[in-house]
N, CA, C and O of each residue as an XYZ file, in Angstrom:
868
protein
N       0.639     -1.198     -0.106
C      -0.201     -0.064      0.212
C       0.756      1.365     -0.143
O       1.547      1.706      0.735
N       0.704      1.983     -1.093
C       1.307      3.199     -0.856
C       0.803      4.663     -0.180
O      -0.184      5.338     -0.473
N       1.714      4.871      0.704
C       1.157      6.083      1.433
C       1.429      7.429      1.045
O       2.246      7.563      0.134
N       0.814      8.669      1.641
C       0.823      9.976      1.237
C       2.182     10.274      1.090
O       2.482     11.039      0.174
N       3.054      9.829      1.801
C       4.300     10.541      1.900
C       5.089      9.880      0.645
O       6.075     10.513      0.270
N       4.784      8.717     -0.031
C       5.734      8.342     -1.358
C       4.550      8.969     -2.461
O       4.858      9.343     -3.592
N       3.187      9.009     -1.933
C       3.054      9.784     -3.365
C       3.209     11.326     -3.688
O       3.031     11.984     -4.713
N       3.647     11.663     -2.294
C       4.054     13.430     -2.469
C       5.506     13.296     -3.122
O       5.948     14.019     -4.014
N       6.091     12.342     -2.568
C       7.280     12.626     -3.463
C       7.504     11.900     -4.722
O       8.638     11.928     -5.201
N       6.487     11.197     -5.368
C       6.438     10.719     -6.653
C       6.126     11.920     -7.455
O       6.682     12.095     -8.539
N       5.140     12.876     -6.910
C       4.599     13.622     -8.056
C       5.377     14.631     -7.767
O       5.691     15.347     -8.718
N       5.868     14.955     -6.502
C       7.044     16.271     -6.669
C       8.031     16.169     -7.443
O       8.379     17.252     -7.913
N       8.928     14.839     -7.927
C       9.569     14.686     -8.830
C       9.440     14.639    -10.328
O      10.264     14.823    -11.223
N       7.767     14.245    -10.334
C       7.299     14.139    -11.677
C       7.011     15.728    -11.983
O       6.698     15.910    -13.160
N       7.048     16.904    -11.185
C       6.888     17.763    -11.438
C       8.046     19.086    -11.377
O       8.018     20.310    -11.507
N       9.144     17.928    -11.075
C      10.572     18.559    -10.921
C      10.680     19.769     -9.914
O      11.145     20.871    -10.203
N      10.283     19.470     -8.946
C      10.142     20.035     -7.760
C      10.897     19.702     -6.864
O      10.876     18.502     -6.590
N      11.886     20.637     -6.029
C      12.785     20.111     -5.031
C      11.766     20.440     -3.713
O      10.758     21.147     -3.692
N      12.486     19.565     -2.483
C      11.560     19.555     -1.214
C      12.207     21.147     -1.128
O      11.174     21.804     -0.994
N      13.208     22.012     -1.131
C      12.977     23.388     -0.620
C      12.157     24.295     -1.227
O      11.760     25.249     -0.558
N      11.723     24.142     -2.734
C      10.912     24.638     -3.348
C       9.551     24.266     -2.973
O       8.700     25.154     -2.917
N       9.252     23.060     -2.713
C       7.743     22.732     -2.163
C       7.875     23.390     -0.795
O       6.914     24.110     -0.519
N       8.591     23.336     -0.104
C       8.425     23.786      1.169
C       8.232     25.418      1.510
O       7.639     25.896      2.477
N       8.929     26.143      0.395
C       8.604     27.473      0.251
C       7.231     27.908     -0.065
O       6.637     28.871      0.420
N       6.719     26.891     -1.127
C       5.250     27.120     -1.501
C       4.282     26.852     -0.562
O       3.152     27.313     -0.719
N       4.572     26.137      0.441
C       3.563     25.669      1.564
C       4.009     26.292      2.856
O       3.377     26.067      3.888
N       5.156     27.130      2.845
C       5.703     28.232      3.813
C       5.976     27.139      5.137
O       5.817     27.477      6.310
N       6.309     26.101      4.808
C       7.072     25.175      6.045
C       8.280     24.720      5.965
O       8.463     24.538      4.761
N       9.007     24.492      6.407
C      10.541     23.772      6.811
C      10.645     22.906      5.479
O       9.576     22.516      5.011
N      11.604     22.628      4.943
C      12.406     21.470      3.907
C      12.407     20.405      4.646
O      11.947     19.414      4.078
N      12.892     20.207      6.099
C      12.534     19.160      7.264
C      11.136     18.384      6.876
O      11.063     17.201      6.547
N      10.050     19.304      6.988
C       8.672     18.815      7.231
C       8.572     17.776      5.787
O       8.136     16.631      5.667
N       9.083     18.577      4.940
C       8.940     17.626      3.358
C       9.085     16.541      3.148
O       8.429     15.732      2.493
N      10.638     16.422      4.125
C      11.075     15.146      4.231
C      10.849     13.816      5.345
O      11.086     12.608      5.363
N      10.297     14.756      6.162
C       9.689     13.863      7.319
C       7.987     13.439      6.939
O       7.266     12.676      7.580
N       7.681     14.140      5.803
C       6.269     13.380      5.155
C       6.527     12.434      4.362
O       5.893     11.382      4.442
N       7.482     12.612      3.463
C       7.914     11.917      2.481
C       8.583     10.149      3.045
O       8.470      9.083      2.440
N       9.177     10.395      4.222
C       9.452      9.036      4.282
C       8.710      8.426      5.928
O       9.007      7.561      6.752
N       7.753      9.334      5.786
C       6.232      8.824      6.807
C       6.587      8.950      8.062
O       6.041      8.193      8.865
N       7.310      9.661      8.421
C       7.631      9.909     10.125
C       6.281     10.680     10.575
O       5.763     10.255     11.608
N       5.652     11.762      9.923
C       4.648     12.277     10.128
C       3.432     12.482      8.998
O       3.287     11.841      7.957
N       2.629     13.531      9.500
C       1.652     13.399      8.000
C       1.379     15.180      8.193
O       1.263     15.721      9.292
N       1.323     15.798      7.046
C       0.577     17.283      6.787
C      -0.765     17.521      6.965
O      -1.715     16.875      6.523
N      -0.758     18.574      7.698
C      -2.222     18.966      8.212
C      -3.225     18.888      6.861
O      -2.939     18.357      5.788
N      -4.347     19.496      7.177
C      -5.657     19.511      6.271
C      -5.415     20.500      5.175
O      -5.508     20.385      3.953
N      -5.034     21.639      6.047
C      -4.741     22.800      4.916
C      -3.392     22.345      3.792
O      -3.475     22.600      2.591
N      -2.206     21.661      4.388
C      -1.134     21.421      3.562
C      -1.579     20.596      2.699
O      -1.193     20.735      1.538
N      -2.521     19.503      3.037
C      -2.746     18.497      2.013
C      -3.578     19.249      0.792
O      -3.432     19.122     -0.424
N      -4.517     20.089      1.555
C      -5.090     20.888     -0.005
C      -4.130     21.568     -0.595
O      -3.875     21.022     -1.668
N      -3.492     22.470     -0.418
C      -2.030     23.321     -1.028
C      -1.621     22.074     -1.946
O      -2.053     21.934     -3.090
N      -0.574     21.015     -1.202
C      -0.254     20.137     -1.888
C      -1.030     19.291     -2.820
O      -0.376     18.486     -3.482
N      -2.437     19.335     -3.003
C      -3.169     18.961     -4.260
C      -3.226     20.133     -5.129
O      -3.184     19.847     -6.325
N      -3.301     21.234     -4.882
C      -3.120     22.178     -6.004
C      -1.938     22.707     -6.452
O      -2.001     23.450     -7.431
N      -0.671     22.445     -5.853
C       0.655     22.516     -6.123
C       0.904     21.217     -7.209
O       1.194     21.312     -8.402
N       0.745     20.264     -6.594
C       1.166     19.071     -7.636
C       0.102     18.853     -8.515
O       0.271     17.800     -9.129
N      -1.137     19.555     -8.875
C      -2.033     19.473     -9.516
C      -2.524     17.773     -9.996
O      -2.294     17.129    -11.019
N      -3.240     17.465     -8.816
C      -3.750     15.944     -8.312
C      -4.720     16.252     -7.452
O      -4.815     17.223     -6.700
N      -5.585     15.151     -7.661
C      -7.150     15.162     -6.974
C      -6.792     14.804     -5.337
O      -5.938     13.949     -5.102
N      -7.362     15.375     -4.432
C      -7.364     14.563     -2.996
C      -7.970     13.233     -3.110
O      -7.477     12.388     -2.363
N      -8.787     12.907     -3.763
C      -8.704     11.599     -3.861
C      -7.597     10.436     -4.295
O      -7.403      9.287     -3.896
N      -6.973     11.258     -5.282
C      -5.755     10.557     -5.628
C      -4.448     10.732     -4.784
O      -3.435     10.053     -4.951
N      -4.594     11.726     -3.859
C      -3.262     11.889     -3.446
C      -3.547     10.922     -1.858
O      -2.692     10.214     -1.328
N      -4.545     11.080     -1.494
C      -4.890     10.301     -0.082
C      -5.357      8.638     -0.424
O      -5.471      7.867      0.529
N      -5.542      8.293     -1.432
C      -5.969      6.919     -1.717
C      -5.355      5.810     -1.328
O      -4.314      5.508     -1.911
N      -5.785      5.086     -0.421
C      -5.328      3.818      0.179
C      -4.863      4.133      1.449
O      -5.029      3.202      2.237
N      -4.238      5.306      2.013
C      -3.842      5.604      3.046
C      -4.869      5.997      4.080
O      -5.362      7.088      4.367
N      -5.056      4.688      4.586
C      -6.162      5.146      5.659
C      -5.985      5.914      6.895
O      -6.942      6.499      7.401
N      -4.642      5.947      7.481
C      -4.421      6.726      8.353
C      -4.627      8.220      7.891
O      -5.453      8.917      8.480
N      -3.925      8.691      6.899
C      -4.264      9.893      6.716
C      -5.846     10.560      6.242
O      -6.289     11.700      6.376
N      -6.480      9.272      5.616
C      -8.029      9.704      5.264
C      -8.795      9.472      6.834
O      -9.912      9.900      7.125
N      -7.902      8.699      7.719
C      -8.843      9.111      8.976
C      -8.538     10.346      9.417
O      -9.464     11.113      9.682
N      -6.915     10.841      9.604
C      -7.077     12.247     10.249
C      -7.399     13.384      9.592
O      -7.627     14.405     10.239
N      -7.467     13.372      8.149
C      -8.275     14.420      7.441
C     -10.079     14.481      7.917
O     -10.784     15.387      8.361
N     -10.330     13.096      7.575
C     -11.780     13.134      8.513
C     -11.902     13.884      9.697
O     -12.439     14.992      9.678
N     -11.449     13.377     10.733
C     -11.311     13.903     11.897
C     -11.122     15.383     12.115
O     -11.751     16.019     12.961
N     -10.155     15.930     11.244
C     -10.047     17.191     11.008
C     -11.191     18.227     10.329
O     -11.498     19.402     10.530
N     -11.640     17.204      9.450
C     -12.850     18.085      9.156
C     -13.847     17.951     10.010
O     -14.272     19.101     10.120
N     -14.589     17.155     10.793
C     -15.145     16.977     11.725
C     -14.891     18.206     13.237
O     -15.696     18.741     13.999
N     -13.566     18.248     13.139
C     -13.227     19.237     14.327
C     -13.856     20.840     13.325
O     -14.573     21.707     13.825
N     -13.418     20.844     12.107
C     -13.629     22.300     11.858
C     -15.191     22.428     11.523
O     -15.753     23.524     11.495
N     -15.768     21.356     11.301
C     -17.654     21.374     11.602
C     -17.920     21.831     12.860
O     -18.764     22.711     13.030
N     -17.156     21.226     13.989
C     -17.685     21.735     15.438
C     -17.105     23.050     15.471
O     -17.962     23.911     15.669
N     -15.951     23.488     15.345
C     -15.642     24.926     15.368
C     -16.607     26.048     14.715
O     -17.110     27.037     15.247
N     -16.694     25.611     13.496
C     -17.917     26.651     12.737
C     -19.279     26.677     13.353
O     -19.938     27.716     13.301
N     -19.791     25.491     13.994
C     -21.051     25.581     14.619
C     -21.116     26.328     15.994
O     -22.051     27.032     16.374
N     -19.857     26.027     16.735
C     -19.435     26.873     17.998
C     -19.614     28.438     17.610
O     -20.293     29.251     18.237
N     -18.758     28.712     16.288
C     -18.682     30.095     16.287
C     -20.021     30.649     15.541
O     -20.144     31.851     15.306
N     -20.724     29.975     15.290
C     -22.234     30.414     14.959
C     -23.218     30.795     16.242
O     -24.132     31.615     16.153
N     -22.946     30.210     17.210
C     -23.465     30.332     18.238
C     -22.736     31.863     19.365
O     -23.340     32.749     19.970
N     -21.234     31.573     19.227
C     -20.533     32.577     20.006
C     -20.574     34.064     19.625
O     -20.645     35.021     20.396
N     -20.506     34.072     18.072
C     -20.424     35.489     17.485
C     -21.701     35.838     17.629
O     -21.615     37.022     17.954
N     -23.214     35.467     17.581
C     -24.113     36.408     17.791
C     -24.402     36.542     19.191
O     -25.192     37.369     19.646
N     -23.791     35.770     19.818
C     -24.106     36.089     21.392
C     -23.179     37.165     21.922
O     -23.308     37.829     22.951
N     -22.113     37.205     20.911
C     -21.147     38.600     21.351
C     -21.575     39.889     20.874
O     -21.473     41.024     21.339
N     -22.153     39.348     19.671
C     -22.716     40.701     19.248
C     -23.876     41.142     20.099
O     -23.930     42.309     20.486
N     -24.761     40.310     20.394
C     -26.105     40.915     21.307
C     -25.730     41.418     22.617
O     -26.526     42.071     23.291
N     -24.333     41.095     23.080
C     -23.773     41.334     24.384
C     -23.502     42.975     23.997
O     -23.980     43.948     24.580
N     -22.747     42.966     23.038
C     -22.353     44.434     22.626
C     -23.523     45.407     22.271
O     -23.354     46.625     22.329
N     -24.729     44.839     21.897
C     -25.776     46.042     21.905
C     -26.274     46.151     23.114
O     -26.666     47.257     23.485
N     -26.349     45.151     23.878
C     -26.837     45.435     25.413
C     -26.704     46.557     26.105
O     -27.405     47.435     26.608
N     -25.060     46.121     25.918
C     -24.114     47.206     26.635
C     -24.270     48.270     25.990
O     -24.354     49.274     26.698
N     -24.346     48.438     24.773
C     -24.250     50.014     24.196
C     -25.272     50.725     24.357
O     -25.152     51.947     24.441
N     -26.669     50.022     24.444
C     -28.240     50.143     24.563
C     -28.431     50.910     26.066
O     -29.212     51.851     26.209
N     -27.452     50.269     27.351
C     -27.509     50.290     28.758
C     -26.924     51.887     28.958
O     -27.458     52.737     29.669
N     -25.551     52.087     28.053
C     -25.189     52.864     28.028
C     -25.553     54.343     27.271
O     -24.951     55.381     27.547
N     -26.398     54.272     26.494
C     -27.262     55.034     25.543
C     -28.271     55.175     26.613
O     -28.823     56.267     26.471
N     -28.689     54.597     27.511
C     -30.040     54.940     28.305
C     -29.378     55.705     29.598
O     -30.057     56.581     30.133
N     -28.394     55.477     29.992
C     -27.199     56.322     31.178
C     -26.105     57.000     30.564
O     -24.939     56.689     30.808
N     -26.435     57.934     29.760
C     -25.244     58.393     29.193
C     -24.140     59.300     30.463
O     -22.971     59.647     30.295
N     -25.046     59.499     31.746
C     -24.328     60.130     32.576
C     -23.055     59.428     33.440
O     -22.118     59.889     34.091
N     -23.463     58.234     33.141
C     -22.728     57.238     33.939
C     -21.254     57.221     32.979
O     -20.208     57.385     33.607
N     -21.194     57.076     31.865
C     -19.942     57.264     31.180
C     -19.340     58.517     31.010
O     -18.121     58.684     31.035
N     -20.255     59.490     30.820
C     -19.645     60.891     31.258
C     -19.076     60.881     32.913
O     -18.072     61.506     33.257
N     -19.542     60.421     33.434
C     -18.664     60.686     34.999
C     -17.975     59.943     35.263
O     -17.352     60.116     36.311
N     -17.688     58.591     34.371
C     -16.170     57.986     34.498
C     -15.347     58.656     33.868
O     -14.289     59.016     34.385
N     -15.689     58.948     32.623
C     -14.494     59.862     32.048
C     -14.153     61.246     31.916
O     -13.246     61.822     31.316
N     -15.464     61.781     32.894
C     -15.082     63.131     33.257
C     -15.425     63.468     34.515
O     -15.873     64.614     34.552
N     -15.399     63.007     35.409
C     -15.701     62.930     36.810
C     -16.279     64.324     37.069
O     -16.204     65.090     36.108
N     -16.931     64.871     38.363
C     -17.239     65.835     38.556
C     -18.452     65.705     39.932
O     -19.384     64.901     39.941
N     -18.213     66.481     40.778
C     -19.284     66.677     42.057
C     -19.618     67.899     42.399
O     -18.675     68.583     42.796
N     -20.654     68.398     42.375
C     -21.346     69.510     42.826
C     -21.810     69.725     44.517
O     -22.665     69.021     45.053
N     -21.290     70.500     45.005
C     -21.754     70.567     46.667
C     -22.212     71.968     46.818
O     -21.509     72.901     46.431
N     -23.471     72.156     47.418
C     -24.085     73.686     48.146
C     -23.527     73.574     49.542
O     -23.490     72.567     50.248
N     -23.080     74.846     49.823
C     -22.759     75.321     50.681
C     -23.581     76.868     51.206
O     -23.557     77.982     50.682
N     -24.268     76.377     52.433
C     -25.273     77.285     52.870
C     -24.618     78.144     54.176
O     -24.403     77.441     55.163
N     -24.353     79.252     54.271
C     -24.021     79.613     55.676
C     -24.934     80.477     56.136
O     -25.357     81.395     55.432
N     -25.382     80.241     57.535
C     -26.656     80.993     57.771
C     -26.648     82.228     58.197
O     -27.663     82.925     58.204
N     -25.349     82.674     58.649
C     -24.955     83.675     59.746
C     -23.433     83.879     59.323
O     -22.806     83.062     58.649
N     -22.782     85.414     59.946
C     -21.677     85.693     59.401
C     -21.275     84.766     60.738
O     -21.940     84.914     61.763
N     -20.235     83.864     60.704
C     -19.347     83.253     61.556
C     -18.003     83.484     61.787
O     -17.260     82.510     61.909
N     -17.585     84.554     61.864
C     -16.102     84.809     62.025
C     -15.203     83.752     61.525
O     -15.222     83.423     60.339
N     -14.276     83.110     62.545
C     -13.458     82.047     62.338
C     -14.311     80.775     62.339
O     -13.761     79.801     61.824
N     -15.395     80.616     62.756
C     -15.668     79.092     62.563
C     -15.990     78.756     61.464
O     -16.754     79.437     60.779
N     -15.400     77.477     61.015
C     -15.739     76.754     59.956
C     -16.781     75.451     59.878
O     -17.256     74.884     60.862
N     -16.938     75.230     58.983
C     -17.633     73.923     58.817
C     -17.409     72.879     57.843
O     -17.027     73.130     56.701
N     -17.716     71.323     58.413
C     -16.835     70.356     57.425
C     -17.901     70.243     56.117
O     -19.102     70.511     56.099
N     -17.326     69.918     55.399
C     -18.214     69.556     54.037
C     -18.495     68.278     53.914
O     -17.766     67.517     54.549
N     -19.508     67.726     53.156
C     -19.714     66.502     53.257
C     -19.695     66.393     51.770
O     -20.046     67.382     51.126
N     -19.325     65.308     51.149
C     -19.457     64.489     49.513
C     -19.761     63.288     49.677
O     -19.273     62.366     50.331
N     -21.504     63.513     48.327
C     -21.925     62.366     48.474
C     -22.318     61.869     50.001
O     -22.003     60.682     50.083
N     -22.694     62.179     50.814
C     -23.198     61.951     52.022
C     -21.967     61.093     52.879
O     -22.148     60.141     53.637
N     -20.751     61.695     52.537
C     -19.457     61.251     53.040
C     -18.791     62.148     53.607
O     -18.467     63.056     52.842
N     -18.402     62.272     54.818
C     -17.825     63.457     55.997
C     -16.250     63.622     55.221
O     -15.445     64.151     55.988
N     -15.646     63.258     53.804
C     -14.375     63.433     53.735
C     -14.265     63.419     52.039
O     -14.945     62.613     51.403
N     -13.351     64.380     51.357
C     -13.201     64.022     50.176
C     -12.079     63.155     49.637
O     -10.974     63.153     50.181
N     -12.391     62.328     48.441
C     -11.550     61.503     47.809
C     -11.751     61.527     46.538
O     -12.921     61.704     46.200
N     -10.819     61.378     45.555
C     -10.695     61.491     44.351
C     -10.249     60.133     43.947
O      -9.098     59.827     43.637
N     -11.311     59.334     43.985
C     -10.963     57.828     43.863
C     -11.593     57.453     42.623
O     -12.747     57.072     42.430
N     -10.178     57.707     41.419
C     -10.553     57.500     40.031
C      -9.592     58.111     39.353
O      -8.962     59.038     39.861
N      -9.329     57.614     37.964
C      -7.848     58.031     37.111
C      -8.021     59.107     36.708
O      -6.952     59.699     36.559
N      -9.370     60.004     36.298
C      -9.611     60.554     35.627
C     -10.282     62.455     36.168
O     -10.774     63.391     35.537
N      -9.936     62.225     37.558
C     -10.451     63.616     38.350
C      -8.860     64.596     37.846
O      -7.663     64.309     37.864
N      -9.552     65.677     37.483
C      -8.760     67.146     37.583
C      -7.959     67.415     38.567
O      -6.865     67.956     38.407
N      -8.526     66.990     39.896
C      -8.100     67.468     41.205
C      -7.851     68.893     41.262
O      -6.769     69.422     41.515
N      -9.359     69.683     40.911
C      -9.378     71.331     41.330
C     -11.021     71.362     41.520
O     -11.923     70.600     41.171
N     -10.979     72.463     42.158
C     -12.194     73.015     43.188
C     -12.620     74.556     42.233
O     -11.947     75.577     42.092
N     -13.581     74.312     41.853
C     -14.635     75.896     41.555
C     -15.523     76.529     42.596
O     -16.331     75.912     43.290
N     -15.303     77.755     42.631
C     -16.494     78.450     43.198
C     -17.053     79.158     42.086
O     -16.517     80.056     41.437
N     -18.445     78.541     41.904
C     -19.081     79.253     40.645
C     -19.525     80.602     40.857
O     -19.813     81.222     41.880
N     -19.508     80.937     39.512
C     -19.738     82.529     39.561
C     -20.983     82.812     40.006
O     -21.217     84.012     39.864
N     -22.095     82.064     40.600
C     -23.325     82.363     40.938
C     -23.169     82.281     42.470
O     -24.159     82.498     43.170
N     -22.248     82.047     42.904
C     -22.143     82.276     44.644
C     -21.821     83.278     45.182
O     -21.031     84.024     44.603
N     -22.284     83.580     46.344
C     -22.597     85.154     46.889
C     -21.060     85.749     47.157
O     -20.991     86.940     47.462
N     -20.104     85.154     47.080
C     -18.783     85.655     47.225
C     -17.543     84.679     47.352
O     -17.473     83.574     46.816
N     -16.425     85.358     48.273
C     -15.425     84.427     48.772
C     -15.725     83.511     49.427
O     -16.564     83.542     50.327
N     -14.864     82.220     48.954
C     -14.790     81.433     50.524
C     -13.544     80.945     50.715
O     -12.751     80.829     49.781
N     -13.290     80.646     51.831
C     -11.948     80.060     52.327
C     -12.007     78.707     52.533
O     -12.796     78.263     53.367
N     -11.215     77.908     51.833
C     -11.118     76.651     51.967
C      -9.796     76.040     52.633
O      -8.684     76.328     52.191
N      -9.975     75.204     53.692
C      -9.079     74.268     54.266
C      -9.002     72.746     54.157
O      -9.734     71.992     54.798
N      -8.072     72.356     53.307
C      -7.758     70.784     53.329
C      -6.970     70.321     54.361
O      -5.838     70.793     54.468
N      -7.417     69.348     55.271
C      -6.732     68.429     56.235
C      -6.670     66.910     55.817
O      -7.481     66.215     55.206
N      -5.444     66.634     56.350
C      -5.354     64.963     56.283
C      -6.611     64.510     57.204
O      -7.415     65.092     57.933
N      -6.355     63.095     56.773
C      -8.156     62.224     57.382
C      -7.860     62.493     58.913
O      -8.826     62.161     59.600
N      -6.925     62.940     59.556
C      -6.605     63.184     60.871
C      -7.261     64.622     61.547
O      -7.285     64.952     62.732
N      -7.808     65.387     60.289
C      -8.211     66.793     60.997
C      -7.541     67.424     61.325
O      -8.017     68.443     61.825
N      -5.915     67.305     61.295
C      -5.400     67.871     62.048
C      -4.137     68.806     61.244
O      -3.693     69.907     61.566
N      -3.795     68.001     60.198
C      -2.586     68.435     59.633
C      -3.080     69.139     58.230
O      -3.893     68.520     57.543
N      -2.731     70.074     57.914
C      -3.198     70.986     56.788
C      -2.366     70.822     55.724
O      -1.158     71.054     55.747
N      -3.237     70.270     54.424
C      -2.573     69.924     53.193
C      -2.565     71.289     52.422
O      -1.508     71.867     52.168
N      -3.759     71.764     52.073
C      -3.910     73.131     51.461
C      -4.884     74.152     51.875
O      -6.023     73.724     52.063
N      -4.690     75.378     52.052
C      -5.509     76.484     52.430
C      -5.311     77.700     51.754
O      -4.260     78.285     51.491
N      -6.758     78.062     51.453
C      -6.584     79.010     50.131
C      -7.994     79.888     50.181
O      -8.954     79.401     50.779
N      -8.081     80.906     49.683
C      -9.199     81.529     49.408
C     -10.046     81.400     47.734
O      -9.253     81.121     46.835
N     -10.637     81.470     47.555
C     -11.349     80.943     46.338
C     -12.875     82.018     46.134
O     -13.946     81.804     46.702
N     -12.579     83.185     45.160
C     -13.666     84.001     44.717
C     -14.421     83.504     43.557
O     -14.051     82.857     42.578
N     -15.572     83.967     43.906
C     -16.549     83.540     43.020
C     -16.276     83.861     41.407
O     -16.011     84.948     40.892
N     -16.459     82.285     40.653
C     -15.926     82.340     39.032
C     -14.612     81.790     39.249
O     -14.142     81.345     38.201
N     -13.852     81.666     40.262
C     -12.435     81.072     39.945
C     -12.446     79.734     40.285
O     -13.358     79.091     40.805
N     -10.841     79.211     39.785
C     -10.955     77.951     40.028
C      -9.294     77.627     40.594
O      -8.311     78.246     40.186
N      -9.268     76.737     41.412
C      -7.732     76.381     42.165
C      -7.890     74.936     41.942
O      -8.806     74.130     42.107
N      -6.198     74.866     41.339
C      -5.827     73.276     41.284
C      -5.256     72.799     42.741
O      -4.622     73.500     43.530
N      -5.640     71.432     42.899
C      -5.098     71.127     44.688
C      -4.061     70.486     44.252
O      -4.307     69.420     43.686
N      -3.032     70.787     44.335
C      -1.505     70.629     43.788
C      -0.946     69.141     44.885
O      -0.446     68.098     44.463
N      -1.230     69.489     46.293
C      -0.990     68.643     47.040
C      -1.478     67.789     47.767
O      -1.125     67.334     48.855
N      -2.827     67.469     46.711
C      -4.067     66.280     47.169
C      -3.510     65.275     46.300
O      -2.982     65.546     45.221
N      -3.671     63.667     46.953
C      -3.516     62.681     45.858
C      -4.705     62.063     45.800
O      -5.666     62.265     46.542
N      -4.612     61.172     44.746
C      -5.923     60.058     44.292
C      -6.179     59.081     45.841
O      -5.285     58.664     46.577
N      -7.433     58.931     45.991
C      -7.701     57.508     46.684
C      -7.215     57.605     48.032
O      -6.692     56.692     48.671
N      -7.459     58.952     48.471
C      -6.752     59.431     49.936
C      -8.063     60.264     50.416
O      -8.651     61.100     49.730
N      -8.418     59.841     51.807
C      -9.455     60.844     52.529
C      -8.768     62.045     52.762
O      -7.606     62.097     53.167
N      -9.527     63.074     52.492
C      -9.588     64.333     53.021
C     -10.250     64.956     53.692
O     -11.308     65.217     53.118
N     -10.156     65.524     55.070
C     -11.468     66.707     55.602
C     -11.456     67.891     55.046
O     -10.393     68.513     55.034
N     -12.353     68.319     54.604
C     -12.558     70.071     53.815
C     -13.342     70.836     54.779
O     -14.515     70.602     55.071
N     -12.497     71.910     55.326
C     -13.277     72.762     56.174
C     -13.462     74.245     55.528
O     -12.510     74.942     55.177
N     -14.724     74.593     55.431
C     -14.806     76.239     54.795
C     -15.210     77.060     55.651
O     -15.910     76.784     56.625
N     -14.698     78.382     55.272
C     -15.252     79.466     55.842
C     -15.827     80.652     54.853
O     -15.305     80.712     53.739
N     -16.911     81.644     55.190
C     -17.438     82.387     54.232
C     -18.488     83.116     55.316
O     -18.939     82.865     56.434
N     -18.616     84.314     54.168
C     -19.814     85.281     55.090
C     -21.010     84.343     54.795
O     -20.919     83.212     54.318
N     -22.187     85.009     55.164
C     -23.393     84.525     54.930
C     -23.764     84.413     53.719
O     -23.687     85.502     53.151
N     -24.151     83.547     53.028
C     -25.055     83.218     51.933
C     -24.550     81.948     51.311
O     -23.806     81.194     51.938
N     -24.923     81.720     50.160
C     -24.725     80.176     49.457
C     -23.490     80.344     48.442
O     -23.046     81.321     47.840
N     -23.212     79.337     48.483
C     -22.212     78.691     47.505
C     -22.180     77.460     47.081
O     -22.450     76.455     47.737
N     -21.725     77.551     45.564
C     -22.012     76.496     45.113
C     -20.398     76.175     44.409
O     -19.812     76.859     43.571
N     -19.942     74.908     45.065
C     -18.683     74.397     44.951
C     -18.655     73.074     43.994
O     -19.459     72.178     44.252
N     -17.809     72.933     42.964
C     -17.840     72.222     41.915
C     -16.188     71.452     42.259
O     -15.191     72.170     42.334
N     -16.118     70.168     42.414
C     -14.976     69.394     42.096
C     -14.846     68.384     41.083
O     -15.422     67.296     41.045
N     -13.933     68.921     40.177
C     -13.435     68.137     38.871
C     -12.210     67.333     39.223
O     -11.654     66.648     38.365
């Protein structure tokens, strides 16, 4: 019984193609061609199809009577069918998940915006002139400030509609160590150079009687 390796060698010689030339056309090593021809191992399905084209012989003629190779090719074909069926299931599910995600993001654009361009607005009301008396700000019901994300600008704005200047002091979480202290006029912005991300800070403010809008970016 003639194996596929012997057929490859026979038809290659008939075409006057060297092992090196055949290996270059198949994009494999010359030793791979040699191993096929001596029966050490077998070409894969893709290589068998290319061999059929290059040597100008039918697959039936190339594989005839080689039971091992025919079995391998049949097994590879079954695997390919399974892969295609699996992809037919996975790809629609993947596309569906993308569409659902896109729809949810579209429904709540604010979440996307807040992730890439986070900000928070705090309303400060001073009931009466309190001299040196300061009050602690809360941020989202938390008694501390924390820039817990990658995209915070780490700056604070006293809105133009505020009733005037406000004095701001930022402490470390212990409430004793001053990190930054400054006054901020209405309509102005201050970059918090000494404030770090993912760190808790206590923020105290002092101002004349009125309403103030502070935006953290």
